[in-house]
């Protein structure tokens, strides 16, 4: 994943430097033409590796499987869950609808959902298993896995709103302040380049931090995935706080020079202040 992300950041560097320069210097026609050529090349590369891809046949809608567990558990709200796992409904490997899905043992969390796997008298009287009334333990555990991930998913929604500022607020900030480096004027969109320092950080993380943290934590990845997410949330919080301070300074400078009501004017403030955020 780190190599993939580093490769993605490297390509983004090309887009915010070369393509942006072409658009600003030669016009949008050449800019869009260059972007189209790059996308066409990427498409050819994608299809050239098709023979090496691992593909799986569609396994049905995941939303349907989740809904089946919720409906089955609700229908059996007054049914008690046995302590013996053998009394719960489960499919063998040969009976499994999707062979690539391995069976999962019953967990102790969200016990209400276990009701979906309880074989009731009505289920015994039925000639065939009705998926909206009786679900295997593995399917129930899949829903539990999804429920456990939901808090992390919701917190990452906030992170996405922070990351979106790179192409919105930060771009507008750079467009209104002084961007000259000698005689050369840096395009506002190119300041995203400094945010893509991930290309430098990721190799250092893999080669330096992970081995060091591994000796302390005993985890082969250095720290757990949840800890990585938490650290990322803290860094994004600090970053957006710094962005707020920089924006306050930009507005203060604009107010001092009477430029608040003149959006087309350039605020006499170096664009390199944006590097702090």
Short mmCIF file of C-alpha atoms in Angstrom, two decimals:
data_model
loop_
_atom_site.label_atom_id
_atom_site.label_comp_id
_atom_site.label_asym_id
_atom_site.label_seq_id
_atom_site.Cartn_x
_atom_site.Cartn_y
_atom_site.Cartn_z
CA UNK A 1 0.00 0.00 0.00
CA UNK A 2 2.83 2.41 0.82
CA UNK A 3 4.42 1.87 -2.59
CA UNK A 4 1.07 2.37 -4.28
CA UNK A 5 0.46 5.59 -2.37
CA UNK A 6 3.97 6.85 -3.11
CA UNK A 7 3.50 6.10 -6.81
CA UNK A 8 0.18 7.92 -6.78
CA UNK A 9 1.76 10.95 -5.10
CA UNK A 10 4.55 10.95 -7.70
CA UNK A 11 2.03 11.08 -10.53
CA UNK A 12 0.15 13.86 -8.76
CA UNK A 13 3.40 15.81 -8.62
CA UNK A 14 3.58 15.66 -12.40
CA UNK A 15 -0.01 16.86 -12.73
CA UNK A 16 0.41 19.87 -10.42
CA UNK A 17 3.69 20.96 -12.00
CA UNK A 18 4.01 20.09 -15.68
CA UNK A 19 0.32 20.04 -16.59
CA UNK A 20 -0.48 23.15 -14.55
CA UNK A 21 2.44 25.01 -16.16
CA UNK A 22 1.22 24.02 -19.63
CA UNK A 23 -2.31 25.21 -18.83
CA UNK A 24 -1.13 28.54 -17.44
CA UNK A 25 1.45 29.20 -20.17
CA UNK A 26 -0.12 27.75 -23.32
CA UNK A 27 -3.82 27.63 -22.47
CA UNK A 28 -6.45 25.15 -21.38
CA UNK A 29 -6.53 23.41 -24.77
CA UNK A 30 -2.96 22.18 -24.41
CA UNK A 31 -3.53 21.42 -20.75
CA UNK A 32 -6.56 19.23 -21.36
CA UNK A 33 -4.82 17.64 -24.33
CA UNK A 34 -1.86 16.66 -22.16
CA UNK A 35 -4.16 15.26 -19.48
CA UNK A 36 -6.05 13.25 -22.12
CA UNK A 37 -2.80 11.79 -23.45
CA UNK A 38 -1.72 10.75 -19.96
CA UNK A 39 -5.09 9.10 -19.25
CA UNK A 40 -4.93 7.26 -22.58
CA UNK A 41 -1.44 5.97 -21.74
CA UNK A 42 -2.61 4.88 -18.28
CA UNK A 43 -5.56 3.03 -19.82
CA UNK A 44 -3.26 1.14 -22.19
CA UNK A 45 -0.96 0.19 -19.32
CA UNK A 46 -3.95 -0.99 -17.30
CA UNK A 47 -5.23 -3.31 -20.01
CA UNK A 48 -1.72 -4.54 -20.83
CA UNK A 49 -1.54 -6.18 -17.40
CA UNK A 50 -4.98 -7.75 -17.60
CA UNK A 51 -3.60 -11.28 -17.91
CA UNK A 52 -1.84 -10.94 -14.56
CA UNK A 53 -4.84 -9.69 -12.58
CA UNK A 54 -6.64 -11.90 -10.09
CA UNK A 55 -10.37 -11.77 -10.70
CA UNK A 56 -13.25 -13.15 -8.70
CA UNK A 57 -16.73 -13.85 -9.90
CA UNK A 58 -19.46 -11.56 -8.54
CA UNK A 59 -20.68 -12.84 -5.19
CA UNK A 60 -23.96 -10.98 -5.03
CA UNK A 61 -24.80 -7.66 -3.46
CA UNK A 62 -23.22 -7.08 -0.03
CA UNK A 63 -26.14 -4.82 0.85
CA UNK A 64 -28.53 -7.73 0.36
CA UNK A 65 -26.49 -9.96 2.68
CA UNK A 66 -26.46 -7.26 5.36
CA UNK A 67 -30.19 -6.66 5.00
CA UNK A 68 -30.90 -10.39 5.28
CA UNK A 69 -29.12 -10.60 8.64
CA UNK A 70 -30.90 -7.53 10.00
CA UNK A 71 -34.32 -8.75 8.86
CA UNK A 72 -33.76 -12.30 10.15
CA UNK A 73 -32.52 -11.06 13.53
CA UNK A 74 -35.48 -8.69 13.85
CA UNK A 75 -37.96 -11.44 13.04
CA UNK A 76 -36.48 -13.55 15.84
CA UNK A 77 -36.20 -10.77 18.42
CA UNK A 78 -37.87 -12.96 21.07
CA UNK A 79 -35.74 -16.06 20.36
CA UNK A 80 -32.94 -16.92 22.78
CA UNK A 81 -29.48 -17.64 21.41
CA UNK A 82 -28.03 -21.01 22.52
CA UNK A 83 -24.58 -21.11 24.08
CA UNK A 84 -23.55 -24.06 21.93
CA UNK A 85 -22.24 -22.92 18.55
CA UNK A 86 -23.21 -26.28 17.06
CA UNK A 87 -26.87 -25.35 17.42
CA UNK A 88 -26.47 -22.32 15.19
CA UNK A 89 -26.91 -22.56 11.46
CA UNK A 90 -23.72 -22.70 9.41
CA UNK A 91 -22.77 -23.92 5.96
CA UNK A 92 -19.94 -26.34 5.32
CA UNK A 93 -17.24 -25.51 2.82
CA UNK A 94 -18.96 -27.68 0.20
CA UNK A 95 -22.35 -26.07 0.81
CA UNK A 96 -21.04 -22.51 0.80
CA UNK A 97 -22.60 -20.29 -1.83
CA UNK A 98 -19.31 -18.47 -2.33
CA UNK A 99 -16.35 -20.91 -2.12
CA UNK A 100 -13.77 -18.14 -1.68
CA UNK A 101 -15.38 -17.01 1.60
CA UNK A 102 -14.08 -18.88 4.64
CA UNK A 103 -16.23 -19.63 7.66
CA UNK A 104 -15.94 -17.26 10.62
CA UNK A 105 -16.42 -18.31 14.26
CA UNK A 106 -19.10 -16.69 16.37
CA UNK A 107 -17.98 -13.63 18.31
CA UNK A 108 -19.32 -12.29 21.60
CA UNK A 109 -20.14 -8.79 20.40
CA UNK A 110 -23.52 -7.70 19.02
CA UNK A 111 -25.25 -10.83 20.28
CA UNK A 112 -28.60 -9.62 18.97
CA UNK A 113 -27.44 -10.33 15.43
CA UNK A 114 -26.75 -13.96 16.40
CA UNK A 115 -30.51 -14.48 16.43
CA UNK A 116 -30.38 -14.53 12.64
CA UNK A 117 -28.46 -17.84 12.83
CA UNK A 118 -30.79 -19.52 15.34
CA UNK A 119 -32.73 -22.41 13.81
CA UNK A 120 -36.32 -21.91 14.93
CA UNK A 121 -39.20 -24.36 14.70
CA UNK A 122 -40.50 -22.48 11.69
CA UNK A 123 -37.14 -22.94 9.98
CA UNK A 124 -37.24 -26.69 10.69
CA UNK A 125 -40.69 -26.99 9.17
CA UNK A 126 -39.62 -25.21 6.01
CA UNK A 127 -38.50 -27.42 3.12
CA UNK A 128 -35.74 -25.02 2.13
CA UNK A 129 -33.62 -22.43 3.86
CA UNK A 130 -35.03 -18.94 3.46
CA UNK A 131 -32.18 -16.39 3.48
CA UNK A 132 -34.43 -13.68 4.89
CA UNK A 133 -35.31 -15.87 7.86
CA UNK A 134 -32.17 -17.90 8.56
CA UNK A 135 -28.58 -16.82 7.93
CA UNK A 136 -25.34 -18.76 8.49
CA UNK A 137 -22.99 -17.69 11.27
CA UNK A 138 -20.39 -16.51 8.76
CA UNK A 139 -22.85 -14.11 7.17
CA UNK A 140 -23.77 -12.77 10.61
CA UNK A 141 -20.11 -12.25 11.46
CA UNK A 142 -19.58 -10.37 8.22
CA UNK A 143 -22.23 -7.89 9.30
CA UNK A 144 -20.55 -7.59 12.69
CA UNK A 145 -17.25 -6.80 10.99
CA UNK A 146 -18.99 -4.05 9.07
CA UNK A 147 -20.53 -2.62 12.25
CA UNK A 148 -17.12 -2.59 13.97
CA UNK A 149 -15.62 -0.60 11.10
CA UNK A 150 -18.40 2.00 11.03
CA UNK A 151 -16.91 4.29 13.74
CA UNK A 152 -13.59 4.40 11.88
CA UNK A 153 -15.41 5.08 8.62
CA UNK A 154 -17.34 7.99 10.14
CA UNK A 155 -14.19 9.57 11.57
CA UNK A 156 -12.53 9.30 8.16
CA UNK A 157 -15.38 11.31 6.69
CA UNK A 158 -14.11 14.24 8.74
CA UNK A 159 -10.57 13.58 7.52
CA UNK A 160 -11.85 13.67 3.93
CA UNK A 161 -13.33 17.11 4.53
CA UNK A 162 -9.93 18.26 5.80
CA UNK A 163 -8.12 16.78 2.80
CA UNK A 164 -10.60 18.48 0.47
CA UNK A 165 -9.27 21.85 1.59
CA UNK A 166 -6.11 21.20 -0.45
CA UNK A 167 -7.94 21.74 -3.72
CA UNK A 168 -10.38 24.38 -2.49
CA UNK A 169 -9.36 26.72 0.35
CA UNK A 170 -5.61 26.32 -0.11
CA UNK A 171 -5.93 26.94 -3.84
CA UNK A 172 -7.97 30.09 -3.30
CA UNK A 173 -5.48 31.31 -0.71
CA UNK A 174 -2.57 30.84 -3.09
CA UNK A 175 -4.42 32.64 -5.88
CA UNK A 176 -4.79 35.82 -3.82
CA UNK A 177 -1.29 36.26 -2.37
CA UNK A 178 2.19 36.93 -3.73
CA UNK A 179 3.53 33.87 -5.59
CA UNK A 180 6.64 35.22 -7.31
CA UNK A 181 9.95 33.41 -6.93
CA UNK A 182 12.32 35.90 -8.52
CA UNK A 183 10.87 36.62 -11.96
CA UNK A 184 8.94 33.37 -12.09
CA UNK A 185 5.37 33.30 -10.81
CA UNK A 186 4.42 29.95 -9.31
CA UNK A 187 0.91 28.84 -10.36
CA UNK A 188 -1.44 28.64 -7.39
CA UNK A 189 -2.30 25.01 -8.15
CA UNK A 190 1.38 24.04 -8.03
CA UNK A 191 1.56 24.73 -4.30
CA UNK A 192 -0.11 21.36 -3.87
CA UNK A 193 3.32 19.98 -4.75
CA UNK A 194 4.62 20.81 -1.28
CA UNK A 195 1.75 18.90 0.30
CA UNK A 196 2.82 15.78 -1.60
CA UNK A 197 5.89 15.34 0.60
CA UNK A 198 4.45 11.87 1.18
CA UNK A 199 6.92 10.71 -1.50
CA UNK A 200 9.74 11.51 0.93
CA UNK A 201 7.97 10.55 4.14
CA UNK A 202 6.79 7.08 3.07
CA UNK A 203 10.28 5.65 2.32
CA UNK A 204 11.55 7.09 5.60
CA UNK A 205 8.57 5.56 7.37
CA UNK A 206 9.22 2.12 5.86
CA UNK A 207 12.99 2.08 6.27
CA UNK A 208 13.46 3.97 9.53
CA UNK A 209 10.33 4.24 11.63
CA UNK A 210 8.89 0.74 11.10
CA UNK A 211 12.06 -1.17 12.13
CA UNK A 212 12.51 1.12 15.14
CA UNK A 213 8.88 0.80 16.26
CA UNK A 214 8.95 -2.96 15.63
CA UNK A 215 11.66 -3.38 18.28
CA UNK A 216 9.50 -1.56 20.81
CA UNK A 217 6.02 -2.87 20.02
CA UNK A 218 6.84 -6.29 18.60
CA UNK A 219 4.44 -5.57 15.74
CA UNK A 220 5.92 -6.40 12.33
CA UNK A 221 4.30 -3.24 10.96
CA UNK A 222 5.67 -1.08 13.74
CA UNK A 223 2.29 0.14 14.92
CA UNK A 224 -1.20 -1.15 14.34
CA UNK A 225 -3.41 0.10 11.55
CA UNK A 226 -5.73 1.77 14.06
CA UNK A 227 -2.79 3.62 15.60
CA UNK A 228 -1.73 4.81 12.15
CA UNK A 229 -5.23 6.13 11.53
CA UNK A 230 -5.22 7.88 14.91
CA UNK A 231 -1.85 9.54 14.25
CA UNK A 232 -3.10 10.65 10.85
CA UNK A 233 -6.16 12.21 12.48
CA UNK A 234 -3.97 14.12 14.94
CA UNK A 235 -1.70 15.39 12.16
CA UNK A 236 -4.69 16.50 10.08
CA UNK A 237 -6.11 18.33 13.10
CA UNK A 238 -2.84 20.20 13.63
CA UNK A 239 -2.63 20.97 9.92
CA UNK A 240 -6.09 22.49 9.70
CA UNK A 241 -5.44 24.50 12.88
CA UNK A 242 -2.29 25.95 11.29
CA UNK A 243 -4.32 26.67 8.14
CA UNK A 244 -6.75 28.67 10.26
CA UNK A 245 -3.89 30.73 11.71
CA UNK A 246 -2.46 31.38 8.23
CA UNK A 247 -5.88 32.44 6.97
CA UNK A 248 -6.24 34.84 9.90
CA UNK A 249 -2.89 36.38 8.98
CA UNK A 250 -3.90 36.66 5.31
CA UNK A 251 -7.12 38.46 6.24
CA UNK A 252 -5.25 40.75 8.64
CA UNK A 253 -2.75 41.74 5.94
CA UNK A 254 -5.58 42.30 3.45
CA UNK A 255 -7.41 44.47 6.00
CA UNK A 256 -4.30 46.53 6.70
CA UNK A 257 -3.92 47.31 2.98
CA UNK A 258 -7.63 47.87 2.36
CA UNK A 259 -7.99 44.86 0.08
CA UNK A 260 -10.89 43.04 1.74
CA UNK A 261 -13.38 44.35 -0.83
CA UNK A 262 -11.00 43.94 -3.77
CA UNK A 263 -10.88 40.18 -4.47
CA UNK A 264 -8.91 40.62 -7.70
CA UNK A 265 -6.03 42.36 -5.94
CA UNK A 266 -2.92 40.56 -4.71
CA UNK A 267 -2.40 40.52 -0.96
CA UNK A 268 1.24 41.46 -0.15
CA UNK A 269 1.96 38.24 1.69
CA UNK A 270 4.32 35.48 0.60
CA UNK A 271 2.60 32.33 -0.65
CA UNK A 272 5.24 30.29 1.14
CA UNK A 273 3.21 30.82 4.31
CA UNK A 274 1.01 28.08 2.86
CA UNK A 275 3.82 25.58 3.34
CA UNK A 276 3.17 25.64 7.07
CA UNK A 277 -0.22 24.08 6.56
#
